[in-house]
Amino acid sequence: ATFLVRWVRHNNPTDILEPSCGDGVFFKPLADLIPAAHVTGFEIDPAEAKKASRAARQAGLREAGIRSDDFLGWAVAALQDGSAHFDAVLGNPPFIRYQYLPPLFQARAETIFSALGCKFTKHTNAWVPFILASFALLRPGGRLAMVVPAEIIHVTHAQSLRSHLGANASRLVVIDPEELWFEGTLQGAVLLMVEKKAHPDEHA
């Protein structure tokens, strides 16, 4: 978390999005490294959202708003009205296969793909629309840094995400440890770090 916060700090971000904040693991490094930032966090589980709010207070984040809400639902509306834009995005999005998502979440995921002109497949995973929506809500030149499944590198259902990032990013870095970072899981993870183009015609 500290490493990723250091990376997004490059452009002195003021408004930071954490679309799946859980119990608030990013808040202490944010308070230490970007203390003046305004942080908007989403956590659909009310109990975890309360933990995140407490973690933000204990860390000393003066400007943190934690919403116990579905990020994808909020993102659909935000993308439509174009009113919400962030300087940086941090997070560890949920890893849930499409077929295990409730119908409403499935519909919202498909809407995100459609809004961004990305090819949709029902083989997708929840982390893919989370990244697509988060990246779309970045201001030009903003940075996204997330812990994501290692499969982002090769799975077919993430091809539209890879293509979208490749077309709209000026910098894209994936750090693969080639080992399991999180005990008790069988899911390999990598660090995804993306900088959005400052201008549409900028070359990566």
Tab-separated table of N, CA, C and O in Angstrom, residues 133-189:
chain	number	residue	atom	x	y	z
A	133	ALA	N	-13.849	1.636	-14.895
A	133	ALA	CA	-14.557	2.805	-14.379
A	133	ALA	C	-13.613	3.741	-13.640
A	133	ALA	O	-13.671	4.969	-13.812
A	134	SER	N	-12.730	3.185	-12.830
A	134	SER	CA	-11.788	4.015	-12.062
A	134	SER	C	-10.869	4.795	-12.994
A	134	SER	O	-10.629	5.994	-12.786
A	135	PHE	N	-10.359	4.129	-14.018
A	135	PHE	CA	-9.472	4.809	-14.965
A	135	PHE	C	-10.225	5.896	-15.720
A	135	PHE	O	-9.685	6.981	-15.964
A	136	ALA	N	-11.481	5.628	-16.082
A	136	ALA	CA	-12.282	6.624	-16.800
A	136	ALA	C	-12.528	7.864	-15.947
A	136	ALA	O	-12.675	8.970	-16.485
A	137	LEU	N	-12.581	7.698	-14.638
A	137	LEU	CA	-12.844	8.821	-13.734
A	137	LEU	C	-11.588	9.600	-13.364
A	137	LEU	O	-11.661	10.568	-12.610
A	138	LEU	N	-10.451	9.178	-13.881
A	138	LEU	CA	-9.201	9.916	-13.663
A	138	LEU	C	-9.150	11.159	-14.538
A	138	LEU	O	-9.537	11.118	-15.708
A	139	ARG	N	-8.617	12.224	-13.990
A	139	ARG	CA	-8.327	13.397	-14.806
A	139	ARG	C	-7.141	13.099	-15.723
A	139	ARG	O	-6.318	12.225	-15.423
A	140	PRO	N	-7.015	13.817	-16.854
A	140	PRO	CA	-5.831	13.650	-17.705
A	140	PRO	C	-4.547	13.825	-16.890
A	140	PRO	O	-4.427	14.757	-16.091
A	141	GLY	N	-3.612	12.909	-17.062
A	141	GLY	CA	-2.364	12.946	-16.316
A	141	GLY	C	-2.436	12.291	-14.954
A	141	GLY	O	-1.419	12.176	-14.263
A	142	GLY	N	-3.618	11.830	-14.546
A	142	GLY	CA	-3.780	11.186	-13.248
A	142	GLY	C	-3.203	9.780	-13.240
A	142	GLY	O	-2.950	9.177	-14.288
A	143	ARG	N	-3.027	9.237	-12.039
A	143	ARG	CA	-2.412	7.916	-11.894
A	143	ARG	C	-3.321	6.953	-11.140
A	143	ARG	O	-3.984	7.334	-10.171
A	144	LEU	N	-3.313	5.711	-11.598
A	144	LEU	CA	-4.042	4.618	-10.967
A	144	LEU	C	-3.043	3.578	-10.508
A	144	LEU	O	-2.119	3.230	-11.249
A	145	ALA	N	-3.217	3.075	-9.281
A	145	ALA	CA	-2.329	2.041	-8.749
A	145	ALA	C	-3.168	1.038	-7.976
A	145	ALA	O	-3.826	1.399	-6.993
A	146	MET	N	-3.172	-0.220	-8.434
A	146	MET	CA	-4.041	-1.221	-7.828
A	146	MET	C	-3.348	-2.578	-7.709
A	146	MET	O	-2.469	-2.913	-8.508
A	147	VAL	N	-3.786	-3.339	-6.720
A	147	VAL	CA	-3.411	-4.745	-6.591
A	147	VAL	C	-4.466	-5.547	-7.352
A	147	VAL	O	-5.654	-5.484	-7.011
A	148	VAL	N	-4.053	-6.267	-8.382
A	148	VAL	CA	-5.010	-6.981	-9.235
A	148	VAL	C	-4.528	-8.411	-9.475
A	148	VAL	O	-3.354	-8.720	-9.257
A	149	PRO	N	-5.416	-9.292	-9.941
A	149	PRO	CA	-4.992	-10.673	-10.211
A	149	PRO	C	-3.924	-10.740	-11.302
A	149	PRO	O	-3.950	-9.957	-12.267
A	150	ALA	N	-3.015	-11.662	-11.163
A	150	ALA	CA	-1.959	-11.830	-12.163
A	150	ALA	C	-2.521	-12.163	-13.527
A	150	ALA	O	-1.880	-11.919	-14.561
A	151	GLU	N	-3.744	-12.689	-13.566
A	151	GLU	CA	-4.345	-13.066	-14.843
A	151	GLU	C	-4.608	-11.876	-15.756
A	151	GLU	O	-4.887	-12.045	-16.941
A	152	ILE	N	-4.503	-10.649	-15.234
A	152	ILE	CA	-4.686	-9.472	-16.086
A	152	ILE	C	-3.741	-9.510	-17.275
A	152	ILE	O	-4.023	-8.968	-18.342
A	153	ILE	N	-2.617	-10.178	-17.108
A	153	ILE	CA	-1.588	-10.188	-18.146
A	153	ILE	C	-1.999	-11.028	-19.345
A	153	ILE	O	-1.600	-10.740	-20.477
A	154	HIS	N	-2.837	-12.065	-19.107
A	154	HIS	CA	-3.028	-13.023	-20.201
A	154	HIS	C	-4.457	-13.450	-20.483
A	154	HIS	O	-4.723	-13.929	-21.587
A	155	VAL	N	-5.415	-13.299	-19.550
A	155	VAL	CA	-6.731	-13.883	-19.801
A	155	VAL	C	-7.482	-13.145	-20.909
A	155	VAL	O	-7.370	-11.922	-21.065
A	156	THR	N	-8.258	-13.906	-21.665
A	156	THR	CA	-8.996	-13.342	-22.794
A	156	THR	C	-10.018	-12.313	-22.339
A	156	THR	O	-10.214	-11.279	-22.997
A	157	HIS	N	-10.683	-12.552	-21.188
A	157	HIS	CA	-11.749	-11.638	-20.778
A	157	HIS	C	-11.223	-10.263	-20.350
A	157	HIS	O	-12.011	-9.327	-20.187
A	158	ALA	N	-9.921	-10.123	-20.187
A	158	ALA	CA	-9.347	-8.818	-19.849
A	158	ALA	C	-8.739	-8.122	-21.068
A	158	ALA	O	-8.123	-7.063	-20.937
A	159	GLN	N	-8.927	-8.702	-22.266
A	159	GLN	CA	-8.324	-8.118	-23.461
A	159	GLN	C	-8.841	-6.708	-23.730
A	159	GLN	O	-8.071	-5.807	-24.079
A	160	SER	N	-10.151	-6.502	-23.561
A	160	SER	CA	-10.686	-5.160	-23.818
A	160	SER	C	-10.130	-4.146	-22.820
A	160	SER	O	-9.893	-2.987	-23.169
A	161	LEU	N	-9.898	-4.574	-21.580
A	161	LEU	CA	-9.278	-3.695	-20.586
A	161	LEU	C	-7.844	-3.367	-20.999
A	161	LEU	O	-7.440	-2.197	-20.974
A	162	ARG	N	-7.086	-4.376	-21.387
A	162	ARG	CA	-5.697	-4.135	-21.796
A	162	ARG	C	-5.645	-3.179	-22.991
A	162	ARG	O	-4.810	-2.269	-23.030
A	163	SER	N	-6.546	-3.382	-23.949
A	163	SER	CA	-6.571	-2.525	-25.134
A	163	SER	C	-6.944	-1.089	-24.754
A	163	SER	O	-6.354	-0.127	-25.267
A	164	HIS	N	-7.931	-0.947	-23.856
A	164	HIS	CA	-8.368	0.389	-23.436
A	164	HIS	C	-7.246	1.136	-22.721
A	164	HIS	O	-7.001	2.316	-22.992
A	165	LEU	N	-6.578	0.442	-21.807
A	165	LEU	CA	-5.470	1.081	-21.099
A	165	LEU	C	-4.335	1.412	-22.059
A	165	LEU	O	-3.746	2.502	-21.991
A	166	GLY	N	-4.042	0.499	-22.964
A	166	GLY	CA	-2.969	0.738	-23.917
A	166	GLY	C	-3.227	1.946	-24.794
A	166	GLY	O	-2.292	2.686	-25.151
A	167	ALA	N	-4.493	2.186	-25.135
A	167	ALA	CA	-4.837	3.303	-26.009
A	167	ALA	C	-4.915	4.635	-25.271
A	167	ALA	O	-4.775	5.702	-25.888
A	168	ASN	N	-5.119	4.592	-23.956
A	168	ASN	CA	-5.387	5.826	-23.209
A	168	ASN	C	-4.366	6.141	-22.121
A	168	ASN	O	-4.532	7.129	-21.396
A	169	ALA	N	-3.333	5.329	-22.014
A	169	ALA	CA	-2.315	5.549	-20.980
A	169	ALA	C	-1.014	6.040	-21.602
A	169	ALA	O	-0.629	5.606	-22.691
A	170	SER	N	-0.352	6.923	-20.903
A	170	SER	CA	0.988	7.355	-21.319
A	170	SER	C	2.056	6.483	-20.672
A	170	SER	O	3.192	6.429	-21.141
A	171	ARG	N	1.671	5.797	-19.605
A	171	ARG	CA	2.598	4.900	-18.915
A	171	ARG	C	1.802	3.760	-18.300
A	171	ARG	O	0.752	3.977	-17.712
A	172	LEU	N	2.309	2.539	-18.455
A	172	LEU	CA	1.633	1.372	-17.907
A	172	LEU	C	2.699	0.397	-17.410
A	172	LEU	O	3.532	-0.053	-18.187
A	173	VAL	N	2.666	0.119	-16.113
A	173	VAL	CA	3.669	-0.748	-15.489
A	173	VAL	C	2.958	-1.855	-14.723
A	173	VAL	O	2.009	-1.594	-13.979
A	174	VAL	N	3.393	-3.083	-14.922
A	174	VAL	CA	2.890	-4.213	-14.151
A	174	VAL	C	4.073	-4.852	-13.431
A	174	VAL	O	5.054	-5.232	-14.062
A	175	ILE	N	3.989	-4.941	-12.119
A	175	ILE	CA	5.037	-5.579	-11.329
A	175	ILE	C	4.535	-6.950	-10.893
A	175	ILE	O	3.551	-7.061	-10.158
A	176	ASP	N	5.191	-7.981	-11.374
A	176	ASP	CA	4.795	-9.360	-11.093
A	176	ASP	C	5.839	-9.994	-10.170
A	176	ASP	O	6.984	-10.201	-10.569
A	177	PRO	N	5.466	-10.323	-8.938
A	177	PRO	CA	6.435	-10.894	-7.993
A	177	PRO	C	6.755	-12.363	-8.285
A	177	PRO	O	7.700	-12.914	-7.738
A	178	GLU	N	5.900	-12.998	-9.117
A	178	GLU	CA	6.061	-14.415	-9.436
A	178	GLU	C	6.029	-15.294	-8.179
A	178	GLU	O	6.671	-16.325	-8.103
A	179	GLU	N	5.292	-14.835	-7.189
A	179	GLU	CA	5.088	-15.619	-5.969
A	179	GLU	C	3.783	-15.155	-5.345
A	179	GLU	O	3.260	-14.090	-5.684
A	180	LEU	N	3.216	-15.965	-4.455
A	180	LEU	CA	1.985	-15.592	-3.775
A	180	LEU	C	2.295	-14.632	-2.640
A	180	LEU	O	3.036	-14.959	-1.718
A	181	TRP	N	1.732	-13.429	-2.721
A	181	TRP	CA	1.966	-12.423	-1.691
A	181	TRP	C	1.083	-12.616	-0.470
A	181	TRP	O	1.431	-12.220	0.630
A	182	PHE	N	-0.118	-13.169	-0.683
A	182	PHE	CA	-1.100	-13.203	0.389
A	182	PHE	C	-1.324	-14.629	0.852
A	182	PHE	O	-1.855	-15.459	0.113
A	183	GLU	N	-0.928	-14.898	2.071
A	183	GLU	CA	-1.084	-16.240	2.633
A	183	GLU	C	-2.567	-16.609	2.720
A	183	GLU	O	-3.420	-15.778	2.988
A	184	GLY	N	-2.855	-17.888	2.483
A	184	GLY	CA	-4.228	-18.345	2.583
A	184	GLY	C	-5.030	-18.183	1.309
A	184	GLY	O	-6.227	-18.485	1.284
A	185	THR	N	-4.410	-17.675	0.239
A	185	THR	CA	-5.103	-17.561	-1.046
A	185	THR	C	-4.311	-18.310	-2.096
A	185	THR	O	-3.101	-18.514	-1.976
A	186	LEU	N	-5.013	-18.696	-3.146
A	186	LEU	CA	-4.347	-19.340	-4.276
A	186	LEU	C	-4.290	-18.388	-5.473
A	186	LEU	O	-3.966	-18.796	-6.577
A	187	GLN	N	-4.625	-17.117	-5.236
A	187	GLN	CA	-4.698	-16.137	-6.304
A	187	GLN	C	-3.395	-15.341	-6.385
A	187	GLN	O	-3.042	-14.637	-5.453
A	188	GLY	N	-2.679	-15.493	-7.489
A	188	GLY	CA	-1.508	-14.660	-7.695
A	188	GLY	C	-1.924	-13.229	-7.950
A	188	GLY	O	-2.963	-12.965	-8.563
A	189	ALA	N	-1.147	-12.280	-7.475
A	189	ALA	CA	-1.484	-10.864	-7.636
A	189	ALA	C	-0.285	-10.100	-8.186
A	189	ALA	O	0.870	-10.476	-7.965
